[in-house]
């Protein structure tokens, strides 16, 4: 595999996979992302390791489960992890940058370790913490200009699709319900992702950049009596989009139905770059799936710590196989088993 490839990882906070056109959504929320999916590889069923940002991003960037990396509750801090993606890439000569807009990923939480550049674009005043994506994109373009001749890893985390939803007028074309406003935010983010892609092409970086789009978790619109996320482990909050695009490294136009996990993203990046994985990584590279041979689903564990955003007595763990989902509340020992083939809505 190519040893000269940049990595650009985009995490769109709270983005539901089923609100993107490439995943079958009928509203035109995502023309740019749909194009990227058609030029790359799209994974149809990806299970995040938590339903809120801190544990799910910690799992994504360390390829370990929450029980291993220990970030499960609000005050938990990410300890120094040799499995952390920027740590590994720095050793192989990559410049590492992060531009992020979510207070849960702050320097105080330990997510800045081994990033050469860590820009936090949020107001720390409670209730005013939601920055707009255009500030982040300006920072991205400035950063790319600076490191155009380096091998780089850039992680962009955008928050516009997180509640509260208030898309700018020109993107608010779907209506006034929460779901409509959410779709307006998706359309806004999609527009800026299109701009990033054009900028990469302009700078002649597109052919040597592995571009990845995913989300940390989904979003609930009352499916199980909940709004937003972080309260449970149902499919609407665990099933996330995942698209890999790199003309030089991977085929285009593939859609992979096999169930995979967010912890598989990091080992995939390493294999594409020709870097050996670490024994401590709990995910596996996804490249074996690209030959489209029938492959068993990867069992996914997801977790939400003790009473994170809920008054209820909860500490939840779920186990998702191809056909079944078990959710266990460790505090009350209540267990729920769903047969997803017949009951995809877990009712």
Coordinates of C-alpha atoms in Angstrom, one line a residue:
X1 CA 0.0 0.0 0.0
X2 CA 1.0 3.6 -0.5
X3 CA 3.3 5.1 2.1
X4 CA 2.5 8.6 1.1
X5 CA -1.0 9.2 1.9
X6 CA -2.5 11.9 4.1
X7 CA -5.5 11.0 6.3
X8 CA -8.4 13.4 6.8
X9 CA -11.0 12.1 9.2
X10 CA -14.3 13.9 9.5
X11 CA -16.6 13.1 12.4
X12 CA -20.1 14.7 12.1
X13 CA -21.6 14.8 15.6
X14 CA -25.0 13.1 16.1
X15 CA -25.4 12.3 12.4
X16 CA -28.0 9.7 11.7
X17 CA -26.9 7.3 8.9
X18 CA -30.5 7.1 7.6
X19 CA -30.7 10.9 7.0
X20 CA -28.2 10.7 4.1
X21 CA -29.2 10.1 0.5
X22 CA -26.5 7.5 0.0
X23 CA -28.2 5.4 2.8
X24 CA -31.6 5.7 1.2
X25 CA -33.0 8.9 2.6
X26 CA -35.5 10.5 0.2
X27 CA -34.9 14.2 1.1
X28 CA -32.0 15.9 -0.6
X29 CA -29.8 16.4 2.5
X30 CA -26.5 15.2 1.3
X31 CA -25.5 15.7 -2.4
X32 CA -21.8 16.2 -1.6
X33 CA -21.5 13.2 0.8
X34 CA -23.5 11.0 -1.6
X35 CA -21.0 11.8 -4.4
X36 CA -18.1 11.0 -2.1
X37 CA -19.8 7.7 -1.2
X38 CA -20.3 6.9 -4.9
X39 CA -16.6 7.5 -5.5
X40 CA -15.5 5.4 -2.5
X41 CA -16.6 2.6 -0.2
X42 CA -19.7 2.9 2.0
X43 CA -20.3 0.6 4.9
X44 CA -24.0 0.0 5.4
X45 CA -24.1 -1.2 9.0
X46 CA -21.5 0.3 11.4
X47 CA -22.1 0.2 15.1
X48 CA -20.6 2.9 17.4
X49 CA -19.2 1.9 20.7
X50 CA -21.4 4.4 22.6
X51 CA -24.3 6.7 22.1
X52 CA -22.5 9.9 23.2
X53 CA -19.3 11.6 22.2
X54 CA -16.7 11.0 24.8
X55 CA -16.6 7.2 24.9
X56 CA -17.4 6.8 21.2
X57 CA -14.6 9.1 20.0
X58 CA -12.2 7.5 22.5
X59 CA -13.0 4.1 21.0
X60 CA -12.7 5.3 17.5
X61 CA -9.2 6.9 18.1
X62 CA -7.8 4.0 20.2
X63 CA -9.6 1.0 18.6
X64 CA -10.5 -0.2 22.0
X65 CA -13.8 -0.7 23.8
X66 CA -14.9 1.7 26.6
X67 CA -14.2 -0.9 29.2
X68 CA -10.6 -0.9 28.0
X69 CA -9.9 2.9 27.5
X70 CA -12.0 3.7 30.6
X71 CA -13.8 6.8 29.3
X72 CA -17.4 6.1 30.1
X73 CA -18.8 9.0 32.2
X74 CA -18.7 12.7 32.0
X75 CA -15.7 13.4 34.2
X76 CA -13.5 10.5 32.8
X77 CA -10.3 11.6 31.2
X78 CA -8.6 9.8 28.3
X79 CA -5.4 8.4 29.8
X80 CA -2.2 8.2 27.7
X81 CA -2.8 5.5 25.2
X82 CA -0.1 4.0 23.0
X83 CA -3.1 2.8 20.8
X84 CA -4.1 6.4 20.1
X85 CA -4.1 7.1 16.4
X86 CA -2.1 10.4 16.5
X87 CA 0.5 8.8 18.7
X88 CA 1.0 6.0 16.1
X89 CA 1.1 8.3 13.1
X90 CA 3.5 10.8 14.7
X91 CA 6.0 7.9 15.0
X92 CA 5.8 7.4 11.3
X93 CA 6.5 11.0 10.5
X94 CA 3.0 12.4 10.2
X95 CA 2.1 16.0 11.3
X96 CA -1.1 15.6 13.4
X97 CA -3.8 18.2 13.6
X98 CA -7.3 18.4 15.1
X99 CA -9.9 21.1 14.6
X100 CA -12.8 20.4 16.9
X101 CA -16.0 22.0 18.2
X102 CA -17.2 19.7 21.0
X103 CA -16.5 20.6 24.6
X104 CA -16.4 16.9 25.6
X105 CA -13.3 16.5 23.6
X106 CA -11.4 19.3 25.3
X107 CA -7.8 19.4 26.2
X108 CA -8.9 18.8 29.9
X109 CA -10.4 15.5 28.8
X110 CA -7.0 14.3 27.4
X111 CA -8.0 14.1 23.7
X112 CA -5.3 16.6 22.6
X113 CA -2.4 14.1 23.3
X114 CA 0.1 13.7 20.5
X115 CA -1.7 16.3 18.3
X116 CA 0.8 18.8 17.1
X117 CA -2.0 21.3 16.6
X118 CA -5.3 21.2 18.6
X119 CA -7.8 23.9 17.9
X120 CA -10.9 24.0 20.1
X121 CA -13.5 26.2 18.5
X122 CA -16.2 26.6 21.2
X123 CA -17.3 29.1 23.7
X124 CA -17.0 27.6 27.2
X125 CA -20.0 29.5 28.4
X126 CA -22.8 27.0 29.2
X127 CA -25.5 27.2 26.6
X128 CA -23.3 29.0 24.1
X129 CA -21.0 26.2 23.1
X130 CA -22.2 25.6 19.6
X131 CA -19.9 27.1 17.0
X132 CA -20.7 27.1 13.3
X133 CA -19.0 24.9 10.8
X134 CA -17.7 27.8 8.6
X135 CA -15.2 28.8 11.3
X136 CA -13.9 25.2 11.4
X137 CA -13.6 25.0 7.6
X138 CA -11.7 28.3 7.5
X139 CA -9.3 26.8 10.0
X140 CA -9.0 23.6 8.0
X141 CA -8.0 25.5 4.8
X142 CA -5.4 27.5 6.8
X143 CA -4.0 24.4 8.3
X144 CA -3.9 22.6 4.9
X145 CA -2.0 25.5 3.4
X146 CA 0.6 25.3 6.1
X147 CA 1.2 21.5 5.8
X148 CA 0.6 20.9 2.1
X149 CA 4.1 19.4 1.7
X150 CA 3.9 17.2 4.9
X151 CA 2.3 13.8 5.4
X152 CA -0.6 14.8 7.6
X153 CA -3.4 13.4 9.7
X154 CA -6.2 15.9 10.2
X155 CA -9.2 15.2 12.4
X156 CA -12.2 17.5 12.0
X157 CA -15.1 17.2 14.4
X158 CA -18.2 19.3 13.6
X159 CA -21.1 19.9 15.9
X160 CA -23.8 21.5 13.7
X161 CA -26.0 18.4 13.6
X162 CA -26.0 18.2 17.4
X163 CA -29.1 19.6 19.2
X164 CA -30.3 22.4 19.4
X165 CA -30.9 22.6 15.7
X166 CA -31.0 26.0 14.1
X167 CA -29.8 25.8 10.5
X168 CA -29.2 29.1 8.7
X169 CA -32.1 30.2 6.5
X170 CA -30.7 29.1 3.2
X171 CA -30.3 25.5 4.4
X172 CA -33.6 25.4 6.4
X173 CA -35.6 24.1 3.5
X174 CA -37.5 21.1 5.0
X175 CA -39.9 22.6 7.7
X176 CA -40.1 23.4 11.4
X177 CA -40.2 20.1 13.3
X178 CA -37.0 19.0 15.1
X179 CA -36.4 16.4 12.4
X180 CA -36.8 19.0 9.6
X181 CA -34.4 21.4 11.4
X182 CA -31.9 18.5 11.9
X183 CA -32.1 17.8 8.1
X184 CA -31.3 21.5 7.5
X185 CA -28.2 21.1 9.6
X186 CA -27.2 18.0 7.7
X187 CA -27.6 20.0 4.4
X188 CA -25.4 22.8 5.9
X189 CA -22.6 20.4 6.9
X190 CA -22.8 18.6 3.6
X191 CA -22.3 21.9 1.7
X192 CA -19.1 22.5 3.7
X193 CA -17.9 19.0 3.2
X194 CA -18.3 19.6 -0.6
X195 CA -16.1 22.8 -0.1
X196 CA -13.4 20.8 1.7
X197 CA -13.3 18.3 -1.2
X198 CA -13.0 21.1 -3.7
X199 CA -10.2 22.6 -1.7
X200 CA -8.3 19.3 -1.6
X201 CA -8.7 19.0 -5.4
X202 CA -7.5 22.6 -5.9
X203 CA -4.4 22.0 -3.8
X204 CA -3.8 18.7 -5.6
X205 CA -4.2 16.8 -2.4
X206 CA -7.3 14.7 -3.3
X207 CA -5.4 11.8 -4.9
X208 CA -3.1 11.4 -2.0
X209 CA -5.5 11.9 0.8
X210 CA -7.5 9.1 2.5
X211 CA -10.8 10.9 3.2
X212 CA -13.1 9.3 5.9
X213 CA -16.6 10.5 7.0
X214 CA -18.3 9.0 10.0
X215 CA -20.3 10.0 13.1
X216 CA -19.7 9.5 16.8
X217 CA -23.4 8.3 17.3
X218 CA -26.9 8.8 15.9
X219 CA -29.8 10.8 17.2
X220 CA -33.3 9.9 18.6
X221 CA -36.5 11.6 17.5
X222 CA -38.8 9.8 20.0
X223 CA -38.5 6.3 18.6
X224 CA -38.2 4.8 22.1
X225 CA -39.6 7.8 24.0
X226 CA -36.2 9.6 24.1
X227 CA -34.9 12.7 22.3
X228 CA -31.4 13.3 21.1
X229 CA -28.9 10.7 22.4
X230 CA -26.8 9.5 25.3
X231 CA -29.7 7.9 27.1
X232 CA -29.9 4.4 25.6
X233 CA -28.3 2.0 23.2
X234 CA -31.0 1.5 20.5
X235 CA -30.1 1.3 16.8
X236 CA -31.1 4.9 16.1
X237 CA -28.2 6.1 18.3
X238 CA -25.6 3.3 17.6
X239 CA -25.9 2.8 13.9
X240 CA -23.6 5.4 12.2
X241 CA -22.5 6.2 8.6
X242 CA -19.0 5.3 7.4
X243 CA -17.5 6.3 4.1
X244 CA -13.9 5.8 2.9
X245 CA -12.7 7.6 -0.2
X246 CA -9.2 7.5 -1.7
X247 CA -8.8 7.2 -5.5
X248 CA -5.3 5.9 -5.1
X249 CA -5.8 3.3 -2.4
X250 CA -9.3 1.8 -2.5
X251 CA -11.9 0.9 -5.2
X252 CA -14.9 3.1 -5.9
X253 CA -18.6 2.5 -5.8
X254 CA -18.7 -0.3 -3.3
X255 CA -21.3 -0.7 -0.6
X256 CA -20.5 -3.3 2.1
X257 CA -23.5 -4.8 3.9
X258 CA -21.5 -6.8 6.6
X259 CA -21.9 -5.4 10.1
X260 CA -18.7 -3.7 11.3
X261 CA -17.7 -1.4 14.2
X262 CA -16.3 2.1 14.8
X263 CA -13.2 0.4 16.4
X264 CA -12.4 -1.1 13.0
X265 CA -11.7 2.3 11.4
X266 CA -8.2 2.8 13.0
X267 CA -6.8 -0.6 11.9
X268 CA -8.1 0.1 8.4
X269 CA -6.3 3.4 8.2
X270 CA -3.1 1.7 9.4
X271 CA -3.3 -1.1 6.9
X272 CA -4.0 1.4 4.0
X273 CA -0.9 3.3 5.1
X274 CA 1.3 0.1 5.4
X275 CA 1.7 0.6 9.1
X276 CA 1.4 -2.6 11.3
X277 CA -1.5 -2.7 13.8
X278 CA -0.9 -3.0 17.5
X279 CA -1.8 -6.1 19.4
X280 CA -3.8 -4.0 21.9
X281 CA -6.2 -2.8 19.2
X282 CA -9.5 -4.5 19.6
X283 CA -10.8 -3.7 16.1
X284 CA -9.8 -5.3 12.8
X285 CA -9.1 -3.8 9.4
X286 CA -12.0 -3.6 7.0
X287 CA -9.9 -4.1 3.9
X288 CA -10.7 -7.9 3.9
X289 CA -14.3 -6.9 3.2
X290 CA -13.5 -5.1 -0.1
X291 CA -13.4 -8.3 -2.1
X292 CA -17.1 -8.7 -1.4
X293 CA -16.7 -12.3 -0.4
X294 CA -19.4 -13.4 2.2
X295 CA -18.0 -12.4 5.6
X296 CA -19.4 -13.0 9.0
X297 CA -20.8 -9.9 10.8
X298 CA -18.5 -8.5 13.5
X299 CA -20.1 -8.5 16.9
X300 CA -20.2 -5.1 18.5
X301 CA -20.1 -4.1 22.1
X302 CA -21.4 -0.6 23.0
X303 CA -21.6 1.0 26.4
X304 CA -22.9 4.0 28.3
X305 CA -21.6 4.8 31.7
X306 CA -23.5 5.3 35.0
X307 CA -26.3 7.8 34.7
X308 CA -24.5 10.0 32.2
X309 CA -27.5 12.2 31.1
X310 CA -30.3 10.3 32.7
X311 CA -31.9 10.5 36.1
X312 CA -32.8 6.8 35.8
X313 CA -30.6 4.1 37.4
X314 CA -28.7 3.1 34.4
X315 CA -25.4 1.7 33.3
X316 CA -25.9 0.1 29.9
X317 CA -24.0 -2.4 27.8
X318 CA -25.2 -3.8 24.5
X319 CA -24.1 -6.7 22.3
X320 CA -25.1 -6.5 18.6
X321 CA -24.7 -9.5 16.3
X322 CA -25.9 -9.7 12.7
X323 CA -29.4 -10.7 13.8
X324 CA -29.7 -10.1 17.6
X325 CA -29.2 -7.2 20.0
X326 CA -28.9 -7.7 23.8
X327 CA -29.1 -4.6 26.0
X328 CA -28.2 -5.1 29.7
X329 CA -28.7 -2.5 32.4
X330 CA -25.9 -3.5 34.9
X331 CA -27.5 -1.4 37.7
X332 CA -31.0 -3.1 37.6
X333 CA -29.9 -6.3 35.8
X334 CA -32.8 -5.8 33.4
X335 CA -32.0 -7.4 30.0
X336 CA -33.7 -6.8 26.6
X337 CA -33.2 -9.1 23.7
X338 CA -34.3 -8.0 20.2
X339 CA -34.4 -10.1 17.1
X340 CA -33.4 -7.5 14.6
X341 CA -34.4 -9.4 11.4
X342 CA -38.0 -9.3 12.4
X343 CA -38.0 -6.3 14.6
X344 CA -35.5 -3.8 13.3
X345 CA -37.1 -1.0 15.3
X346 CA -36.5 -2.9 18.6
X347 CA -40.1 -2.6 19.7

